Amino acid sequence: MASKPPPHPEARSQRPDKQKGCAESAGATDSATGVIAAFDEARAAAWGPAQRRPWPAATDLTAAVSAMARGQGLGLTPDQTVGLCAGLFRQRMAAMQAKGQAPPQSLRFFEQAIADTLAAAAAPPPVAPLPVTPLTGANPPEAGVSRDDTRPDTRADARRTRRAAAAADADRDILAALGLAPDRVDAG
């Protein structure tokens, strides 16, 4: 019995609309097949044409339609969504191939990564926080003296002085207890 030859790569874009559970419009299916095609192209680029899939996995269309809907919900155009997915697939598959891993068999492998990538692309750019200057007291700093040179260092210096005095007192007490205090030492 002769086996069927794999379908032509361009014919693959017609197969997903026949998959079970897909009642999406032709536009959504066309965009979703773009995601599937990007997956297959990245797979072939990373592992070579010999590893090209003859047809999409049974779950690919559902995963691709979900990615397109997520992108649309985030305000991305279909072209942006397909482009982001293509970049993700190329990067991750090249890394997988470099580590000697086997190629992923379906889009479901990338579902969380797709969601994260689309969310990051749609997120507003981060806003730099405004610099916060600490309040150093009721009085403004003196002219010619920066805010950092006023109160905090003065407090720290006072603490260090108290600690040094306390340490010196402790040393004298220890020496006195041992009978070695400087005022009890004989000169001769």
Tab-separated table of C-alpha atoms in Angstrom:
chain	number	residue	atom	x	y	z
A	1	MET	CA	0.000	0.000	0.000
A	2	ALA	CA	1.494	3.339	-1.055
A	3	SER	CA	1.552	6.210	1.402
A	4	LYS	CA	0.298	9.640	0.472
A	5	PRO	CA	2.927	12.295	-0.162
A	6	PRO	CA	2.884	15.189	2.295
A	7	PRO	CA	0.729	18.098	1.170
A	8	HIS	CA	2.335	21.089	-0.465
A	9	PRO	CA	3.248	23.789	2.125
A	10	GLU	CA	0.799	26.269	0.570
A	11	ALA	CA	-1.997	23.703	0.763
A	12	ARG	CA	-1.543	23.506	4.539
A	13	SER	CA	-3.231	26.853	4.993
A	14	GLN	CA	-6.466	25.297	3.718
A	15	ARG	CA	-6.481	22.372	6.150
A	16	PRO	CA	-6.995	24.148	9.528
A	17	ASP	CA	-10.503	25.364	8.710
A	18	LYS	CA	-11.615	21.726	8.577
A	19	GLN	CA	-10.400	20.920	12.081
A	20	LYS	CA	-12.911	19.916	14.721
A	21	GLY	CA	-14.279	22.673	16.946
A	22	CYS	CA	-13.490	25.623	14.675
A	23	ALA	CA	-16.391	27.894	13.861
A	24	GLU	CA	-14.353	31.052	13.293
A	25	SER	CA	-14.709	33.461	10.403
A	26	ALA	CA	-12.500	33.228	7.337
A	27	GLY	CA	-10.541	36.334	8.436
A	28	ALA	CA	-9.728	34.888	11.831
A	29	THR	CA	-8.752	31.585	10.246
A	30	ASP	CA	-6.486	33.330	7.730
A	31	SER	CA	-4.709	35.203	10.529
A	32	ALA	CA	-4.508	32.038	12.609
A	33	THR	CA	-2.956	30.154	9.708
A	34	GLY	CA	-0.318	32.899	9.650
A	35	VAL	CA	0.612	31.967	13.224
A	36	ILE	CA	0.720	28.273	12.249
A	37	ALA	CA	2.859	29.049	9.196
A	38	ALA	CA	5.241	31.116	11.362
A	39	PHE	CA	5.546	28.165	13.757
A	40	ASP	CA	6.333	25.784	10.894
A	41	GLU	CA	8.834	28.183	9.307
A	42	ALA	CA	10.681	28.671	12.600
A	43	ARG	CA	10.722	24.906	13.153
A	44	ALA	CA	12.166	24.280	9.693
A	45	ALA	CA	14.707	27.090	10.130
A	46	ALA	CA	15.953	25.681	13.441
A	47	TRP	CA	15.967	21.941	12.690
A	48	GLY	CA	16.104	21.921	8.896
A	49	PRO	CA	13.560	21.123	6.192
A	50	ALA	CA	13.688	17.419	7.046
A	51	GLN	CA	11.895	18.229	10.313
A	52	ARG	CA	9.100	20.155	8.597
A	53	ARG	CA	5.678	18.879	9.656
A	54	PRO	CA	3.527	17.535	6.809
A	55	TRP	CA	0.427	19.163	8.358
A	56	PRO	CA	-0.461	21.089	11.501
A	57	ALA	CA	-1.236	19.335	14.765
A	58	ALA	CA	-4.910	18.868	15.622
A	59	THR	CA	-4.739	21.569	18.312
A	60	ASP	CA	-2.805	24.165	16.284
A	61	LEU	CA	-5.807	26.012	14.892
A	62	THR	CA	-7.427	26.357	18.307
A	63	ALA	CA	-4.160	27.645	19.808
A	64	ALA	CA	-3.617	30.041	16.888
A	65	VAL	CA	-7.180	31.417	17.041
A	66	SER	CA	-6.737	31.873	20.791
A	67	ALA	CA	-3.492	33.791	20.197
A	68	MET	CA	-5.185	36.023	17.625
A	69	ALA	CA	-8.117	36.701	19.970
A	70	ARG	CA	-5.714	37.512	22.815
A	71	GLY	CA	-3.808	39.910	20.574
A	72	GLN	CA	-7.023	41.567	19.436
A	73	GLY	CA	-8.191	41.870	23.049
A	74	LEU	CA	-4.930	43.648	23.876
A	75	GLY	CA	-5.350	46.071	20.973
A	76	LEU	CA	-2.798	44.498	18.633
A	77	THR	CA	-3.432	44.171	14.916
A	78	PRO	CA	-3.401	40.699	13.335
A	79	ASP	CA	-0.094	41.516	11.610
A	80	GLN	CA	1.457	42.591	14.917
A	81	THR	CA	0.250	39.424	16.622
A	82	VAL	CA	1.595	37.169	13.861
A	83	GLY	CA	4.899	39.091	13.842
A	84	LEU	CA	5.322	38.818	17.608
A	85	CYS	CA	4.550	35.102	17.495
A	86	ALA	CA	6.994	34.580	14.616
A	87	GLY	CA	9.770	36.318	16.545
A	88	LEU	CA	9.002	34.285	19.652
A	89	PHE	CA	9.038	31.019	17.691
A	90	ARG	CA	12.352	31.823	15.961
A	91	GLN	CA	14.070	32.804	19.202
A	92	ARG	CA	12.832	29.936	21.349
A	93	MET	CA	13.282	27.240	18.704
A	94	ALA	CA	16.841	28.376	17.922
A	95	ALA	CA	17.622	28.174	21.650
A	96	MET	CA	16.011	24.738	21.915
A	97	GLN	CA	17.931	23.449	18.916
A	98	ALA	CA	21.204	24.838	20.309
A	99	LYS	CA	20.581	22.874	23.530
A	100	GLY	CA	19.982	19.684	21.552
A	101	GLN	CA	16.272	19.508	22.374
A	102	ALA	CA	13.688	17.978	20.064
A	103	PRO	CA	11.407	20.298	18.069
A	104	PRO	CA	8.010	21.107	19.566
A	105	GLN	CA	5.172	19.222	17.913
A	106	SER	CA	2.386	21.781	18.272
A	107	LEU	CA	1.581	25.402	19.058
A	108	ARG	CA	0.285	24.387	22.475
A	109	PHE	CA	3.935	24.166	23.532
A	110	PHE	CA	4.087	27.966	23.260
A	111	GLU	CA	0.649	28.950	24.638
A	112	GLN	CA	1.942	30.600	27.822
A	113	ALA	CA	4.923	32.168	26.067
A	114	ILE	CA	2.593	33.626	23.415
A	115	ALA	CA	0.328	35.080	26.108
A	116	ASP	CA	3.310	36.598	27.937
A	117	THR	CA	4.825	38.039	24.748
A	118	LEU	CA	1.564	39.618	23.591
A	119	ALA	CA	0.879	41.073	27.042
A	120	ALA	CA	4.391	42.546	27.227
A	121	ALA	CA	4.052	44.062	23.751
A	122	ALA	CA	0.681	45.639	24.567
A	123	ALA	CA	1.686	46.930	28.004
A	124	PRO	CA	2.362	50.646	28.309
A	125	PRO	CA	6.025	51.562	28.607
A	126	PRO	CA	7.250	51.753	32.190
A	127	VAL	CA	7.251	55.194	33.738
A	128	ALA	CA	10.395	56.245	35.523
A	129	PRO	CA	9.661	56.994	39.168
A	130	LEU	CA	10.053	60.557	40.302
A	131	PRO	CA	13.074	61.143	42.521
A	132	VAL	CA	12.151	61.353	46.174
A	133	THR	CA	14.132	63.623	48.426
A	134	PRO	CA	13.909	62.715	52.095
A	135	LEU	CA	12.668	65.317	54.499
A	136	THR	CA	15.394	66.188	56.972
A	137	GLY	CA	13.457	68.316	59.391
A	138	ALA	CA	11.421	71.454	59.686
A	139	ASN	CA	14.274	73.817	58.830
A	140	PRO	CA	15.494	74.033	55.250
A	141	PRO	CA	19.195	73.427	54.700
A	142	GLU	CA	21.513	76.358	55.156
A	143	ALA	CA	22.709	78.227	52.088
A	144	GLY	CA	25.627	76.473	50.428
A	145	VAL	CA	25.048	73.222	52.337
A	146	SER	CA	23.386	70.354	50.565
A	147	ARG	CA	20.484	68.583	52.206
A	148	ASP	CA	22.640	65.491	52.674
A	149	ASP	CA	25.176	67.443	54.777
A	150	THR	CA	22.735	68.546	57.480
A	151	ARG	CA	20.880	66.370	59.936
A	152	PRO	CA	21.369	62.696	59.076
A	153	ASP	CA	25.174	62.861	59.342
A	154	THR	CA	24.972	64.884	62.544
A	155	ARG	CA	22.818	62.190	64.124
A	156	ALA	CA	25.130	59.463	62.894
A	157	ASP	CA	28.161	61.314	64.268
A	158	ALA	CA	26.481	61.715	67.651
A	159	ARG	CA	25.695	57.990	67.766
A	160	ARG	CA	29.277	57.101	66.890
A	161	THR	CA	30.591	59.437	69.601
A	162	ARG	CA	28.275	57.907	72.232
A	163	ARG	CA	29.278	54.399	71.181
A	164	ALA	CA	32.985	55.250	71.336
A	165	ALA	CA	32.549	56.788	74.808
A	166	ALA	CA	30.591	53.768	75.984
A	167	ALA	CA	33.251	51.440	74.582
A	168	ALA	CA	36.021	53.391	76.355
A	169	ASP	CA	34.074	53.216	79.631
A	170	ALA	CA	33.620	49.481	79.163
A	171	ASP	CA	37.348	49.044	78.546
A	172	ARG	CA	38.184	50.965	81.756
A	173	ASP	CA	35.707	48.852	83.733
A	174	ILE	CA	37.245	45.621	82.450
A	175	LEU	CA	40.778	46.794	83.197
A	176	ALA	CA	39.722	47.926	86.693
A	177	ALA	CA	38.119	44.541	87.382
A	178	LEU	CA	41.356	42.827	86.408
A	179	GLY	CA	43.408	45.220	88.544
A	180	LEU	CA	45.054	46.709	85.478
A	181	ALA	CA	43.354	50.102	85.418
A	182	PRO	CA	45.744	52.946	84.452
A	183	ASP	CA	45.257	54.795	87.787
A	184	ARG	CA	46.143	51.636	89.758
A	185	VAL	CA	49.259	50.699	87.809
A	186	ASP	CA	52.471	51.255	89.796
A	187	ALA	CA	55.097	53.407	88.116
A	188	GLY	CA	57.995	51.476	89.511
